[in-house]
Amino acid sequence: MRILGIESSCDETGIAIYDDEKGLLAHQLYSQIKVHADYGGVVPELASRDHIRKALPLIEAAFQEANCTAEDLDGIAFTAGPGLVGAILVGSSIGRSLAFGWDIPAVAVHHMEGHLLAPMLEERKPDFPFVALLVSGGHTLLVEVKGIGQYQILGESVDDAAGEAFDKTAKLLGLDYPGGPLLAKMAEQGENKKFVFPRPMTSKPGLDFSFSGLKTATAITIREQGGVEGCSEQTKADIAHAFQTAVVDTLAIKCKRALKQTGIKRLVIAGGVSANKDLREKFERMMQGMQGEVFYPRTEFCTDNGAMIAYAGMQRLKAKQYAPMDMKAHPRWPIDSLPPI
């Protein structure tokens, strides 16, 4: 079976074609970073318009890359949420319309389920059950995964997501959009323990996260050092290093707590922040110490992409969980509300 995957939940248009026997046949991605850079963040209306411009040309390019046509498809998967409602409507409308026109089933995919299952695209795949840490610009979730659609939320952020905190802190340090990767690069030049920031919500029981206070602590430190204009490049790097270390430590503490609570020895990390080098090194060491395993997708599949939507869609397609004609976009959509397979 072959499926076309369409991702358009935020500021990246991702198209992919996945074969359940041969694997990923095509992967096309367009990022809107340049479109939103002047505004310091994603402008929803501009994002929607750009998806309209790019989606069909990328679908044609994917067909060429996979050396196939619409007649070779058994279904179309599209992101139906969560995300920016206008952007979601573009991809879901195109996907549902093409499926209707080509007389093949359509599948509505949960964006975070796509991230959660992204490591399944790799040669080394996790077995069920596992604990998943989903860390991106819009979400920070700890989920116990017993199977596809069998999700129990263990913890989530009560304010800023981890990726959002990275981007906002990067802005405080005078970095351009998107700031998260730039902050991580700056942190590489920082000295360890020159500054020490709190590890929020780790001193009390529970698996929820909070990063707004950490962002505030960083802002106060920048102000105490003379503001972003008065800080030397080394001081900025030291602050970036301290911030990143605090976030990674916090995520690790909560994950270790979740693994002990569930008794599971397998951990999946996915989402844009999972590409962070320090985070991966920290989790590798932690899981070795716990005699467990950690899994994550390759870097290009950490951020939003069509491949993860195609894979997740294939699982739902095989289960015949088709999208109805009146399918709606879901800007908010709890992952634990999905039906099991």
Short mmCIF file of C-alpha atoms in Angstrom, two decimals:
data_model
loop_
_atom_site.label_atom_id
_atom_site.label_comp_id
_atom_site.label_asym_id
_atom_site.label_seq_id
_atom_site.Cartn_x
_atom_site.Cartn_y
_atom_site.Cartn_z
CA MET A 1 0.00 0.00 0.00
CA ARG A 2 1.09 3.57 -0.69
CA ILE A 3 -0.05 6.78 0.93
CA LEU A 4 0.52 10.47 0.35
CA GLY A 5 1.15 12.50 3.52
CA ILE A 6 0.45 16.25 3.82
CA GLU A 7 1.69 18.34 6.77
CA SER A 8 0.66 22.01 7.09
CA SER A 9 0.03 22.63 10.79
CA CYS A 10 2.33 25.64 11.20
CA ASP A 11 5.13 27.13 9.10
CA GLU A 12 6.41 24.14 7.12
CA THR A 13 4.77 22.48 4.14
CA GLY A 14 5.71 18.80 4.18
CA ILE A 15 4.78 16.23 1.53
CA ALA A 16 5.80 12.57 1.51
CA ILE A 17 4.91 9.26 -0.10
CA TYR A 18 5.24 6.15 2.04
CA ASP A 19 5.07 2.50 0.98
CA ASP A 20 4.29 -0.04 3.71
CA GLU A 21 6.83 -2.49 2.21
CA LYS A 22 9.49 -0.27 0.66
CA GLY A 23 9.36 2.52 3.22
CA LEU A 24 9.72 6.22 2.44
CA LEU A 25 9.69 6.85 -1.32
CA ALA A 26 9.59 10.65 -1.40
CA HIS A 27 10.07 13.50 1.07
CA GLN A 28 9.56 17.15 0.10
CA LEU A 29 9.74 20.03 2.58
CA TYR A 30 9.41 23.79 2.32
CA SER A 31 10.15 26.00 5.33
CA GLN A 32 8.63 29.46 5.74
CA ILE A 33 11.41 30.81 7.96
CA LYS A 34 12.22 33.67 5.56
CA VAL A 35 8.53 34.61 5.31
CA HIS A 36 8.18 35.11 9.08
CA ALA A 37 11.71 36.24 10.01
CA ASP A 38 10.92 39.97 9.74
CA TYR A 39 8.07 39.56 12.24
CA GLY A 40 10.01 37.59 14.84
CA GLY A 41 7.46 34.77 14.83
CA VAL A 42 4.86 32.96 12.76
CA VAL A 43 2.11 35.12 11.25
CA PRO A 44 -0.86 32.73 10.82
CA GLU A 45 -2.40 34.41 7.76
CA LEU A 46 0.93 34.49 5.92
CA ALA A 47 1.52 30.85 6.83
CA SER A 48 -1.84 29.80 5.36
CA ARG A 49 -1.22 31.70 2.11
CA ASP A 50 2.21 30.15 1.70
CA HIS A 51 0.84 26.63 2.21
CA ILE A 52 -1.65 27.34 -0.61
CA ARG A 53 1.20 28.37 -2.91
CA LYS A 54 3.53 25.49 -2.10
CA ALA A 55 1.39 22.39 -1.45
CA LEU A 56 0.48 21.35 -5.00
CA PRO A 57 3.96 21.95 -6.52
CA LEU A 58 5.46 19.88 -3.69
CA ILE A 59 2.94 17.07 -4.30
CA GLU A 60 3.97 17.03 -7.98
CA ALA A 61 7.64 16.96 -6.96
CA ALA A 62 6.96 14.05 -4.59
CA PHE A 63 5.33 12.05 -7.38
CA GLN A 64 8.39 12.64 -9.54
CA GLU A 65 10.77 11.66 -6.73
CA ALA A 66 8.82 8.46 -6.01
CA ASN A 67 8.36 7.74 -9.74
CA CYS A 68 4.64 7.14 -9.31
CA THR A 69 1.28 8.75 -10.04
CA ALA A 70 -2.02 9.24 -8.24
CA GLU A 71 -3.15 5.86 -9.60
CA ASP A 72 -0.49 4.19 -7.42
CA LEU A 73 -1.91 5.62 -4.18
CA ASP A 74 -4.16 3.76 -1.77
CA GLY A 75 -4.91 6.76 0.41
CA ILE A 76 -4.07 10.32 1.47
CA ALA A 77 -3.16 11.39 5.00
CA PHE A 78 -3.31 14.99 6.16
CA THR A 79 -2.69 16.79 9.44
CA ALA A 80 -6.07 17.68 10.95
CA GLY A 81 -4.66 19.26 14.14
CA PRO A 82 -3.49 20.53 16.49
CA GLY A 83 -1.92 23.72 15.13
CA LEU A 84 -2.85 26.95 13.38
CA VAL A 85 -6.43 26.50 12.21
CA GLY A 86 -5.97 28.33 8.90
CA ALA A 87 -2.83 26.39 8.03
CA ILE A 88 -4.48 23.09 8.99
CA LEU A 89 -7.48 23.91 6.79
CA VAL A 90 -5.23 24.33 3.75
CA GLY A 91 -3.63 20.90 4.02
CA SER A 92 -6.80 19.10 5.10
CA SER A 93 -8.87 20.71 2.32
CA ILE A 94 -6.32 19.77 -0.32
CA GLY A 95 -5.92 16.25 1.04
CA ARG A 96 -9.64 15.59 1.40
CA SER A 97 -10.38 17.06 -2.05
CA LEU A 98 -7.70 15.02 -3.81
CA ALA A 99 -8.88 11.85 -2.09
CA PHE A 100 -12.45 12.56 -3.23
CA GLY A 101 -11.33 13.34 -6.79
CA TRP A 102 -9.10 10.25 -7.00
CA ASP A 103 -11.70 8.05 -5.26
CA ILE A 104 -9.37 6.83 -2.51
CA PRO A 105 -9.72 7.00 1.28
CA ALA A 106 -8.54 10.01 3.29
CA VAL A 107 -7.10 9.79 6.80
CA ALA A 108 -7.01 12.61 9.36
CA VAL A 109 -3.75 12.51 11.34
CA HIS A 110 -3.01 13.98 14.76
CA HIS A 111 0.12 16.11 14.42
CA MET A 112 1.64 14.96 17.72
CA GLU A 113 0.94 11.31 16.92
CA GLY A 114 3.01 11.92 13.80
CA HIS A 115 5.91 13.13 15.96
CA LEU A 116 5.41 10.28 18.43
CA LEU A 117 5.66 7.67 15.65
CA ALA A 118 8.48 9.41 13.71
CA PRO A 119 11.17 7.08 15.19
CA MET A 120 9.34 4.22 13.42
CA LEU A 121 10.77 5.60 10.16
CA GLU A 122 14.25 4.58 11.33
CA GLU A 123 15.90 1.17 10.99
CA ARG A 124 16.13 0.92 14.79
CA LYS A 125 12.54 1.13 16.00
CA PRO A 126 11.16 1.05 19.55
CA ASP A 127 8.87 -1.76 20.63
CA PHE A 128 5.71 -1.05 22.59
CA PRO A 129 5.27 -0.07 25.35
CA PHE A 130 7.41 3.04 25.74
CA VAL A 131 7.34 6.47 27.33
CA ALA A 132 7.42 9.34 24.84
CA LEU A 133 8.66 12.87 25.47
CA LEU A 134 7.22 15.16 22.81
CA VAL A 135 9.02 18.50 22.82
CA SER A 136 8.34 21.15 20.21
CA GLY A 137 7.55 24.83 19.83
CA GLY A 138 3.92 24.30 20.77
CA HIS A 139 3.91 21.21 22.98
CA THR A 140 5.71 19.52 25.85
CA LEU A 141 4.11 16.17 26.63
CA LEU A 142 5.04 13.02 28.52
CA VAL A 143 2.98 10.11 27.24
CA GLU A 144 2.80 6.43 28.16
CA VAL A 145 2.40 4.54 24.87
CA LYS A 146 1.07 0.98 25.01
CA GLY A 147 0.26 0.86 21.29
CA ILE A 148 -0.90 3.10 18.46
CA GLY A 149 -3.81 5.10 19.82
CA GLN A 150 -3.27 3.76 23.35
CA TYR A 151 -1.95 6.92 24.95
CA GLN A 152 -2.02 8.12 28.53
CA ILE A 153 -0.78 11.65 29.21
CA LEU A 154 1.56 11.56 32.21
CA GLY A 155 2.56 15.22 32.21
CA GLU A 156 2.44 18.39 30.14
CA SER A 157 3.50 22.00 30.27
CA VAL A 158 1.27 24.30 32.28
CA ASP A 159 2.55 27.37 30.40
CA ASP A 160 5.25 27.76 27.73
CA ALA A 161 6.30 24.68 25.79
CA ALA A 162 10.02 23.88 25.84
CA GLY A 163 10.55 24.99 22.24
CA GLU A 164 8.58 28.17 22.84
CA ALA A 165 10.78 28.94 25.86
CA PHE A 166 13.89 28.42 23.71
CA ASP A 167 12.60 30.83 21.05
CA LYS A 168 11.51 33.50 23.55
CA THR A 169 14.80 33.31 25.46
CA ALA A 170 16.72 33.56 22.20
CA LYS A 171 14.80 36.75 21.46
CA LEU A 172 15.83 38.12 24.88
CA LEU A 173 19.44 37.46 23.85
CA GLY A 174 18.98 39.39 20.60
CA LEU A 175 18.95 36.36 18.31
CA ASP A 176 16.94 36.19 15.09
CA TYR A 177 13.91 34.00 14.43
CA PRO A 178 13.76 31.04 14.77
CA GLY A 179 15.88 31.45 17.85
CA GLY A 180 15.95 27.96 19.37
CA PRO A 181 18.65 26.47 17.12
CA LEU A 182 20.67 29.71 17.30
CA LEU A 183 20.54 29.67 21.11
CA ALA A 184 21.74 26.05 21.12
CA LYS A 185 24.65 27.01 18.87
CA MET A 186 25.52 29.99 21.08
CA ALA A 187 25.36 27.75 24.17
CA GLU A 188 28.22 25.64 22.79
CA GLN A 189 30.58 28.56 23.53
CA GLY A 190 29.27 29.07 27.07
CA GLU A 191 31.10 28.17 30.27
CA ASN A 192 29.56 25.58 32.55
CA LYS A 193 28.05 26.87 35.83
CA LYS A 194 28.97 30.50 35.14
CA PHE A 195 25.25 31.07 35.71
CA VAL A 196 22.85 28.61 37.34
CA PHE A 197 19.10 28.73 36.69
CA PRO A 198 16.32 26.83 38.50
CA ARG A 199 14.98 23.46 37.39
CA PRO A 200 11.24 24.32 37.54
CA MET A 201 8.76 21.98 39.26
CA THR A 202 11.37 19.30 39.97
CA SER A 203 11.41 19.69 43.76
CA LYS A 204 7.82 18.49 44.15
CA PRO A 205 6.02 15.34 42.92
CA GLY A 206 4.36 15.24 39.53
CA LEU A 207 5.27 15.13 35.86
CA ASP A 208 4.01 18.49 34.61
CA PHE A 209 6.38 21.13 33.24
CA SER A 210 6.69 24.90 33.57
CA PHE A 211 9.22 27.00 31.66
CA SER A 212 7.86 30.55 31.96
CA GLY A 213 9.64 31.11 35.30
CA LEU A 214 12.92 29.90 33.80
CA LYS A 215 12.49 32.39 30.98
CA THR A 216 11.85 35.13 33.56
CA ALA A 217 15.00 34.15 35.52
CA THR A 218 16.98 34.44 32.29
CA ALA A 219 15.49 37.88 31.55
CA ILE A 220 16.42 39.11 35.05
CA THR A 221 19.99 37.84 34.63
CA ILE A 222 20.35 39.58 31.27
CA ARG A 223 19.12 42.83 32.85
CA GLU A 224 21.55 42.43 35.78
CA GLN A 225 24.41 42.01 33.31
CA GLY A 226 23.63 45.35 31.64
CA GLY A 227 20.94 44.29 29.20
CA VAL A 228 21.41 42.56 25.86
CA GLU A 229 23.32 45.59 24.50
CA GLY A 230 25.63 45.67 27.51
CA CYS A 231 26.41 41.94 27.61
CA SER A 232 29.57 40.64 26.01
CA GLU A 233 29.25 37.80 23.53
CA GLN A 234 30.81 35.47 26.10
CA THR A 235 28.27 36.49 28.75
CA LYS A 236 25.46 35.86 26.31
CA ALA A 237 26.91 32.44 25.56
CA ASP A 238 27.21 31.67 29.28
CA ILE A 239 23.56 32.63 29.82
CA ALA A 240 22.46 30.56 26.82
CA HIS A 241 24.41 27.59 28.16
CA ALA A 242 22.87 27.93 31.62
CA PHE A 243 19.36 28.20 30.17
CA GLN A 244 19.77 25.20 27.89
CA THR A 245 21.27 23.09 30.68
CA ALA A 246 18.34 23.95 32.97
CA VAL A 247 15.79 22.93 30.32
CA VAL A 248 17.58 19.67 29.47
CA ASP A 249 18.03 18.79 33.16
CA THR A 250 14.37 19.48 33.85
CA LEU A 251 13.22 17.30 30.96
CA ALA A 252 15.58 14.50 32.04
CA ILE A 253 14.43 14.60 35.68
CA LYS A 254 10.78 14.35 34.64
CA CYS A 255 11.45 11.55 32.14
CA LYS A 256 13.41 9.53 34.69
CA ARG A 257 10.52 9.97 37.10
CA ALA A 258 8.01 8.82 34.44
CA LEU A 259 10.08 5.74 33.56
CA LYS A 260 10.30 4.71 37.21
CA GLN A 261 6.58 5.34 37.69
CA THR A 262 5.59 3.16 34.71
CA GLY A 263 8.37 0.57 35.01
CA ILE A 264 9.15 0.98 31.31
CA LYS A 265 12.75 0.89 30.05
CA ARG A 266 12.22 2.43 26.60
CA LEU A 267 12.09 6.20 25.99
CA VAL A 268 11.19 8.00 22.76
CA ILE A 269 12.01 11.68 22.30
CA ALA A 270 10.53 13.50 19.32
CA GLY A 271 9.59 17.00 18.15
CA GLY A 272 11.78 19.93 17.15
CA VAL A 273 13.64 20.20 20.46
CA SER A 274 14.63 16.52 20.26
CA ALA A 275 17.24 17.53 17.67
CA ASN A 276 19.15 19.40 20.39
CA LYS A 277 22.61 17.84 20.74
CA ASP A 278 22.96 18.40 24.50
CA LEU A 279 19.53 16.88 25.11
CA ARG A 280 20.39 13.74 23.14
CA GLU A 281 23.73 13.30 24.93
CA LYS A 282 22.08 13.78 28.33
CA PHE A 283 19.36 11.23 27.58
CA GLU A 284 21.82 8.69 26.17
CA ARG A 285 23.80 8.83 29.42
CA MET A 286 20.66 8.69 31.54
CA MET A 287 19.23 5.65 29.76
CA GLN A 288 22.55 3.82 29.91
CA GLY A 289 22.57 4.37 33.66
CA MET A 290 19.01 3.03 33.87
CA GLN A 291 19.89 0.07 31.62
CA GLY A 292 17.26 1.23 29.16
CA GLU A 293 17.08 2.47 25.58
CA VAL A 294 16.35 5.82 24.00
CA PHE A 295 14.98 6.29 20.48
CA TYR A 296 14.56 9.38 18.32
CA PRO A 297 14.09 10.25 14.65
CA ARG A 298 16.87 11.56 12.44
CA THR A 299 17.28 15.33 12.64
CA GLU A 300 15.28 16.10 9.48
CA PHE A 301 12.27 14.27 10.93
CA CYS A 302 12.38 16.05 14.30
CA THR A 303 10.78 19.21 12.93
CA ASP A 304 7.42 19.16 11.14
CA ASN A 305 7.48 16.98 8.02
CA GLY A 306 5.25 14.98 5.72
CA ALA A 307 7.04 11.67 6.30
CA MET A 308 5.77 11.31 9.86
CA ILE A 309 2.21 12.16 8.72
CA ALA A 310 2.43 9.58 5.92
CA TYR A 311 3.64 6.90 8.34
CA ALA A 312 1.01 7.64 10.99
CA GLY A 313 -1.61 7.88 8.26
CA MET A 314 -0.63 4.46 6.90
CA GLN A 315 -1.34 2.86 10.28
CA ARG A 316 -4.78 4.48 10.42
CA LEU A 317 -5.44 3.63 6.75
CA LYS A 318 -4.77 -0.07 7.39
CA ALA A 319 -7.20 0.09 10.31
CA LYS A 320 -9.78 1.68 7.95
CA GLN A 321 -10.13 4.73 10.16
CA TYR A 322 -11.09 7.05 7.32
CA ALA A 323 -11.86 10.75 7.53
CA PRO A 324 -15.52 11.65 6.85
CA MET A 325 -16.43 14.17 4.17
CA ASP A 326 -17.29 16.78 6.83
CA MET A 327 -13.89 16.48 8.53
CA LYS A 328 -13.05 19.57 10.59
CA ALA A 329 -9.73 21.09 11.57
CA HIS A 330 -8.81 20.74 15.25
CA PRO A 331 -6.58 23.59 16.51
CA ARG A 332 -6.74 21.82 19.90
CA TRP A 333 -6.96 18.04 19.98
CA PRO A 334 -5.99 15.91 23.02
CA ILE A 335 -3.79 13.03 21.88
CA ASP A 336 -5.36 10.68 24.44
CA SER A 337 -8.72 11.05 22.68
CA LEU A 338 -7.55 9.13 19.60
CA PRO A 339 -9.05 5.69 18.90
CA PRO A 340 -6.75 2.68 19.33
CA ILE A 341 -5.70 0.39 16.51
#
